[in-house]
Tab-separated table of C-alpha atoms in Angstrom:
chain	number	residue	atom	x	y	z
M	1	MET	CA	-10.630	66.123	9.661
M	2	ARG	CA	-10.568	68.884	7.058
M	3	VAL	CA	-13.532	71.193	6.603
M	4	HIS	CA	-13.716	73.259	3.427
M	5	GLN	CA	-14.900	76.829	3.875
M	6	ASN	CA	-17.617	76.406	1.247
M	7	GLY	CA	-19.206	73.761	3.429
M	8	LEU	CA	-19.964	76.375	6.070
M	9	LYS	CA	-22.395	78.235	3.861
M	10	PRO	CA	-24.628	80.033	4.441
M	11	ARG	CA	-23.817	81.226	7.989
M	12	GLY	CA	-20.159	80.486	8.456
M	13	GLU	CA	-20.853	78.183	11.400
M	14	LEU	CA	-19.929	74.552	11.829
M	15	HIS	CA	-22.987	72.396	11.264
M	16	ALA	CA	-23.870	68.732	10.973
M	17	GLY	CA	-23.507	68.784	7.191
M	18	VAL	CA	-19.714	69.014	7.382
M	19	PHE	CA	-19.622	65.339	8.349
M	20	ARG	CA	-19.891	63.372	5.157
M	21	GLY	CA	-18.704	59.962	4.134
M	22	ARG	CA	-17.062	59.005	0.884
M	23	LYS	CA	-17.271	55.447	-0.382
M	24	GLY	CA	-18.749	54.357	2.903
M	25	GLY	CA	-16.380	56.039	5.295
M	26	MET	CA	-15.446	59.498	6.506
M	27	SER	CA	-11.777	60.260	5.942
M	28	THR	CA	-9.810	61.650	8.850
M	29	ASP	CA	-6.189	61.709	10.011
M	30	TRP	CA	-5.044	60.071	13.238
M	31	SER	CA	-3.420	62.694	15.431
M	32	ARG	CA	-0.707	60.211	16.394
M	33	TYR	CA	0.715	60.500	12.889
M	34	ALA	CA	-0.317	63.953	11.699
M	35	THR	CA	-0.580	67.463	13.068
M	36	PRO	CA	-3.635	69.568	12.234
M	37	GLU	CA	-1.517	71.641	9.864
M	38	GLU	CA	-0.290	68.527	8.032
M	39	THR	CA	-3.893	67.446	7.650
M	40	ARG	CA	-4.789	70.824	6.222
M	41	GLN	CA	-1.886	70.736	3.785
M	42	ARG	CA	-3.160	67.455	2.345
M	43	ALA	CA	-6.228	69.169	0.880
M	44	THR	CA	-6.639	68.875	-2.873
M	45	SER	CA	-8.162	72.358	-2.851
M	46	PRO	CA	-5.981	75.292	-1.692
M	47	PRO	CA	-5.127	74.447	1.945
M	48	GLU	CA	-5.866	77.997	3.051
M	49	HIS	CA	-9.507	77.392	2.134
M	50	ASN	CA	-9.755	74.669	4.763
M	51	GLY	CA	-9.929	74.355	8.511
M	52	VAL	CA	-9.411	71.278	10.674
M	53	VAL	CA	-11.654	69.836	13.357
M	54	GLY	CA	-10.768	67.096	15.829
M	55	LEU	CA	-12.935	64.225	17.012
M	56	PRO	CA	-12.107	62.209	20.143
M	57	VAL	CA	-11.902	58.531	19.217
M	58	GLY	CA	-13.639	57.482	22.413
M	59	GLY	CA	-16.524	59.832	21.735
M	60	VAL	CA	-16.881	58.608	18.165
M	61	ARG	CA	-16.985	54.970	19.279
M	62	GLU	CA	-19.745	55.795	21.763
M	63	ILE	CA	-22.012	56.747	18.875
M	64	GLN	CA	-24.051	53.720	17.954
M	65	GLY	CA	-22.800	51.926	14.865
M	66	LEU	CA	-19.578	53.861	14.354
M	67	ARG	CA	-16.156	52.271	14.045
M	68	VAL	CA	-12.790	53.965	13.798
M	69	VAL	CA	-10.457	52.107	11.432
M	70	HIS	CA	-6.813	52.987	10.856
M	71	ASP	CA	-6.440	52.773	7.088
M	72	PRO	CA	-2.947	53.992	6.160
M	73	LYS	CA	-2.215	54.956	2.567
M	74	ASP	CA	1.104	54.986	0.747
M	75	ASP	CA	1.260	58.752	1.062
M	76	ASN	CA	-0.570	59.136	4.350
M	77	GLN	CA	0.259	56.970	7.338
M	78	ALA	CA	-2.316	58.889	9.411
M	79	HIS	CA	-5.325	58.101	7.210
M	80	THR	CA	-8.162	56.768	9.351
M	81	GLU	CA	-11.790	56.187	8.457
M	82	VAL	CA	-14.922	56.543	10.516
M	83	ARG	CA	-17.303	53.881	9.250
M	84	GLY	CA	-20.801	52.710	10.028
M	85	GLY	CA	-23.288	55.191	8.621
M	86	VAL	CA	-21.853	58.656	9.058
M	87	ALA	CA	-24.578	60.136	6.857
M	88	ARG	CA	-27.323	59.407	9.422
M	89	ALA	CA	-28.809	62.493	11.024
M	90	GLU	CA	-28.304	61.141	14.530
M	91	VAL	CA	-24.654	60.399	13.901
M	92	ARG	CA	-23.876	63.768	12.362
M	93	LEU	CA	-25.634	65.659	15.134
M	94	LYS	CA	-23.634	63.784	17.759
M	95	LEU	CA	-20.360	64.258	15.879
M	96	LEU	CA	-21.063	67.977	15.785
M	97	ARG	CA	-21.440	68.021	19.555
M	98	ILE	CA	-18.107	66.364	20.249
M	99	CYS	CA	-15.946	67.984	17.584
M	100	GLU	CA	-13.335	70.572	18.426
M	101	VAL	CA	-11.979	73.238	16.109
M	102	LEU	CA	-8.203	72.790	15.736
M	103	ILE	CA	-7.651	75.202	12.845
M	104	ALA	CA	-10.431	77.700	12.309
M	105	VAL	CA	-12.174	77.492	8.969
M	106	PRO	CA	-11.486	80.744	7.080
M	107	TRP	CA	-14.677	82.733	6.759
M	108	PRO	CA	-16.052	84.305	4.663
M	109	PRO	CA	-14.644	82.731	1.500
M	110	GLU	CA	-12.895	85.138	-0.833
M	111	GLU	CA	-14.851	85.776	-4.012
G	1	MET	CA	-43.463	56.463	8.863
G	2	THR	CA	-42.974	58.421	12.028
G	3	THR	CA	-41.723	56.679	15.109
G	4	LEU	CA	-41.458	58.150	18.545
G	5	GLY	CA	-38.553	57.114	20.725
G	6	ALA	CA	-40.265	58.304	23.848
G	7	ALA	CA	-43.783	59.029	24.987
G	8	TRP	CA	-44.515	62.747	24.916
G	9	ASN	CA	-47.126	64.600	26.828
G	10	PHE	CA	-48.677	67.297	24.664
G	11	SER	CA	-51.266	68.400	27.206
G	12	PRO	CA	-49.275	71.516	28.257
G	13	LEU	CA	-49.347	72.635	24.642
G	14	VAL	CA	-53.075	72.096	24.414
G	15	ASP	CA	-53.553	74.063	27.649
G	16	ARG	CA	-51.510	76.943	26.280
G	17	TRP	CA	-53.538	76.875	23.126
G	18	ARG	CA	-56.830	76.976	25.021
G	19	GLU	CA	-55.623	79.743	27.322
G	20	ARG	CA	-54.827	81.866	24.316
G	21	ASP	CA	-57.955	81.086	22.363
G	22	PRO	CA	-58.994	84.408	20.782
G	23	LEU	CA	-62.665	83.484	21.182
G	24	ARG	CA	-62.211	83.548	24.933
G	25	SER	CA	-60.702	87.002	24.586
G	26	PHE	CA	-63.744	88.055	22.584
G	27	GLU	CA	-66.094	86.750	25.223
G	28	TRP	CA	-64.220	88.696	27.854
G	29	MET	CA	-64.371	91.897	25.839
G	30	SER	CA	-68.044	91.543	24.976
G	31	LYS	CA	-69.038	91.754	28.621
G	32	PRO	CA	-67.575	95.044	29.831
G	33	SER	CA	-70.190	95.266	32.532
G	34	LEU	CA	-68.360	92.457	34.287
G	35	LEU	CA	-65.424	94.776	34.832
G	36	PRO	CA	-65.404	96.858	37.983
G	37	PRO	CA	-65.846	100.550	37.077
G	38	ALA	CA	-62.349	101.329	38.279
G	39	GLN	CA	-60.942	99.122	35.507
G	40	TRP	CA	-63.023	100.516	32.647
G	41	SER	CA	-60.195	102.713	31.417
G	42	GLN	CA	-57.550	100.018	31.877
G	43	PRO	CA	-56.268	97.896	28.981
G	44	ILE	CA	-58.150	94.644	28.717
G	45	PRO	CA	-55.573	91.962	29.602
G	46	HIS	CA	-56.698	89.434	27.049
G	47	PHE	CA	-56.763	92.042	24.301
G	48	VAL	CA	-53.206	93.130	25.132
G	49	GLU	CA	-52.042	89.564	25.254
G	50	ALA	CA	-53.709	88.748	21.951
G	51	SER	CA	-52.008	91.737	20.309
G	52	GLN	CA	-48.611	90.763	21.668
G	53	ARG	CA	-49.137	87.236	20.485
G	54	GLN	CA	-50.038	88.439	17.006
G	55	VAL	CA	-46.827	90.481	16.874
G	56	ALA	CA	-44.781	87.469	18.003
G	57	ARG	CA	-46.410	85.274	15.362
G	58	SER	CA	-45.695	87.818	12.651
G	59	ARG	CA	-42.056	88.031	13.768
G	60	PHE	CA	-41.835	84.241	13.745
G	61	LEU	CA	-42.970	84.014	10.130
G	62	VAL	CA	-40.571	86.799	9.135
G	63	GLU	CA	-37.687	84.917	10.757
G	64	ILE	CA	-38.650	81.776	8.856
G	65	GLU	CA	-38.557	83.666	5.560
G	66	GLU	CA	-35.204	85.212	6.485
G	67	ALA	CA	-33.747	81.748	7.145
G	68	ILE	CA	-35.057	80.593	3.768
G	69	ARG	CA	-33.619	83.624	1.985
G	70	LEU	CA	-30.224	83.041	3.586
G	71	SER	CA	-30.234	79.399	2.515
G	72	GLU	CA	-30.305	80.353	-1.160
G	73	GLU	CA	-26.501	80.546	-0.922
G	74	ILE	CA	-26.497	76.761	-0.965
G	75	PHE	CA	-27.032	77.013	-4.742
G	76	GLU	CA	-23.556	78.466	-5.075
G	77	LEU	CA	-22.187	75.034	-4.220
G	78	ARG	CA	-21.703	73.293	-7.545
G	79	ASP	CA	-20.219	69.843	-8.097
G	80	ASN	CA	-16.764	69.526	-6.522
G	81	TRP	CA	-17.288	72.612	-4.347
G	82	ASP	CA	-14.763	71.287	-1.822
G	83	GLY	CA	-12.143	70.200	-4.364
G	84	GLU	CA	-12.661	66.606	-3.230
G	85	GLY	CA	-15.610	65.617	-5.388
G	86	ALA	CA	-18.584	66.648	-3.253
G	87	PRO	CA	-21.803	66.864	-5.306
G	88	GLY	CA	-23.589	70.183	-5.718
G	89	TYR	CA	-27.123	71.084	-4.670
G	90	THR	CA	-30.198	71.312	-6.880
G	91	ARG	CA	-33.070	73.754	-6.730
G	92	ASP	CA	-35.458	70.817	-6.536
G	93	THR	CA	-33.923	69.576	-3.269
G	94	TRP	CA	-33.862	73.084	-1.831
G	95	GLU	CA	-37.495	73.664	-2.750
G	96	ARG	CA	-38.540	70.467	-1.002
G	97	ALA	CA	-36.621	71.599	2.079
G	98	ILE	CA	-38.167	75.049	2.233
G	99	LYS	CA	-41.618	73.654	1.511
G	100	PHE	CA	-41.201	71.430	4.538
G	101	VAL	CA	-40.175	74.423	6.674
G	102	ARG	CA	-42.981	76.675	5.425
G	103	THR	CA	-45.621	73.953	5.741
G	104	SER	CA	-44.514	73.273	9.302
G	105	ALA	CA	-44.524	76.961	10.233
G	106	GLU	CA	-47.943	77.624	8.730
G	107	MET	CA	-49.350	74.520	10.357
G	108	VAL	CA	-48.315	75.466	13.885
G	109	ASP	CA	-49.307	79.098	13.339
G	110	ARG	CA	-52.772	78.494	11.907
G	111	ARG	CA	-53.756	75.359	13.689
G	112	TYR	CA	-52.219	75.874	17.105
G	113	GLY	CA	-51.356	79.575	17.276
G	114	LEU	CA	-47.836	78.627	18.288
G	115	SER	CA	-44.379	79.225	16.890
G	116	PHE	CA	-40.881	77.767	16.876
G	117	ARG	CA	-37.444	79.165	16.362
G	118	ALA	CA	-36.376	79.558	12.769
G	119	PRO	CA	-34.160	76.639	11.720
G	120	ASN	CA	-30.785	76.777	10.034
G	121	ILE	CA	-30.995	75.373	6.512
G	122	ASN	CA	-27.618	73.911	5.632
G	123	PRO	CA	-25.928	71.828	2.937
G	124	GLY	CA	-25.960	68.168	3.938
G	125	PRO	CA	-24.100	65.129	2.620
G	126	ASP	CA	-24.520	63.829	-0.948
G	127	GLY	CA	-26.525	66.787	-2.233
G	128	SER	CA	-29.071	66.589	0.585
G	129	ILE	CA	-30.166	69.552	2.681
G	130	ASP	CA	-30.322	69.693	6.469
G	131	VAL	CA	-32.975	71.572	8.414
G	132	HIS	CA	-31.568	72.051	11.887
G	133	TRP	CA	-33.332	73.416	14.935
G	134	ARG	CA	-31.262	74.044	18.040
G	135	THR	CA	-32.529	75.356	21.349
G	136	ASP	CA	-31.212	75.327	24.899
G	137	ASP	CA	-33.427	72.337	25.600
G	138	GLY	CA	-33.191	70.215	22.504
G	139	GLU	CA	-32.070	69.728	18.950
G	140	LEU	CA	-33.760	68.386	15.860
G	141	LEU	CA	-32.119	67.585	12.542
G	142	VAL	CA	-34.223	66.765	9.476
G	143	ASN	CA	-32.343	65.644	6.369
G	144	ILE	CA	-34.078	66.239	3.042
G	145	PRO	CA	-32.527	63.794	0.540
G	146	ALA	CA	-31.463	64.706	-2.977
G	147	GLU	CA	-33.600	61.917	-4.446
G	148	PRO	CA	-37.103	63.173	-5.301
G	149	GLY	CA	-39.758	61.129	-3.530
G	150	ALA	CA	-37.383	59.686	-0.952
G	151	LEU	CA	-38.347	60.001	2.686
G	152	ALA	CA	-36.538	62.482	4.902
G	153	GLU	CA	-34.695	61.183	7.935
G	154	PHE	CA	-34.906	62.964	11.274
G	155	TYR	CA	-33.362	62.765	14.703
G	156	GLY	CA	-33.904	64.890	17.758
G	157	ASP	CA	-33.202	64.746	21.463
G	158	ASP	CA	-33.244	66.837	24.593
G	159	TYR	CA	-29.486	66.300	25.129
G	160	GLY	CA	-30.527	63.431	27.385
G	161	GLN	CA	-32.720	60.347	27.281
G	162	ALA	CA	-35.714	61.721	25.393
G	163	VAL	CA	-35.245	60.921	21.733
G	164	ILE	CA	-37.297	61.176	18.572
G	165	ARG	CA	-36.137	59.576	15.326
G	166	GLY	CA	-37.558	58.182	12.136
G	167	LYS	CA	-38.495	59.001	8.563
G	168	LEU	CA	-41.143	61.296	7.182
G	169	ASN	CA	-42.643	62.585	3.977
G	170	PRO	CA	-41.484	66.215	3.881
G	171	ALA	CA	-44.355	67.154	1.549
G	172	ARG	CA	-46.939	66.478	4.255
G	173	SER	CA	-47.710	68.110	7.578
G	174	ASN	CA	-45.803	66.373	10.312
G	175	HIS	CA	-47.724	67.309	13.442
G	176	GLU	CA	-46.049	64.939	15.882
G	177	LEU	CA	-42.560	66.028	14.970
G	178	ILE	CA	-43.284	69.735	15.032
G	179	LEU	CA	-45.176	69.513	18.306
G	180	TRP	CA	-42.201	67.642	19.743
G	181	LEU	CA	-39.996	70.505	18.570
G	182	ILE	CA	-42.233	73.096	20.199
G	183	SER	CA	-42.446	71.119	23.411
G	184	SER	CA	-38.637	71.161	23.549
G	185	GLN	CA	-38.663	74.973	23.531
G	186	ARG	CA	-39.355	76.378	26.946
């Protein structure tokens, strides 16, 4: 999952707020079909402004209410959504605990 | 509405509070004749402890204000700050978040003479703001929503079975939640 450097404000540390859903799900890439660098390159902002964190599927499914759904797109076979209420405080705190930094988020952002 | 996921024993907190009651210190100091002559020139333990506690409380409130000052950077995040359509953050939401933090800090300081670690105040999802406390013995995340008047959601645990979760009005004092936070700090 990509993490934009602006999302690490104000301290430059990963925090629970980096986990955010869009249209009901949180977009990620399945590592079977994409490398961390490929995930970073898919950013619509400059890729060098983003880092990538990994989430173990088993750990995500252990969090109450979450589902991991492979949802391939025409231009992204790896696209996978985490669904089931990602915005909840409990969920985001637990995702933060199990995530792993795969590509460090550049910090601090260039002015 | 606040719900507790586990029963919590606050009696150790109350004991600490009573032990440190400044009136007890005063009583001690007002009866110097009770001290053996050999100790007349020694620092009065309760007085020293009360002074140290006052310093710690002052430092605690300074750290809270520093965390608030740092969080002002959240305003730099305007709409589409991630290039993928994320909404920006409003001063109104931020002010509700810092009011919650300040109210909590002043409440534990004045009412209980206690303190807690300064939280991290971070950008949350959908324009909301997270107030996040993390200690070696527990974590608490309070999410202040972007919608004015909406209740804040919170979740905390001790990395184990003891859990606290629910919703609260961030404009009011939330004694149970803050005492839970303090009890999770050893």
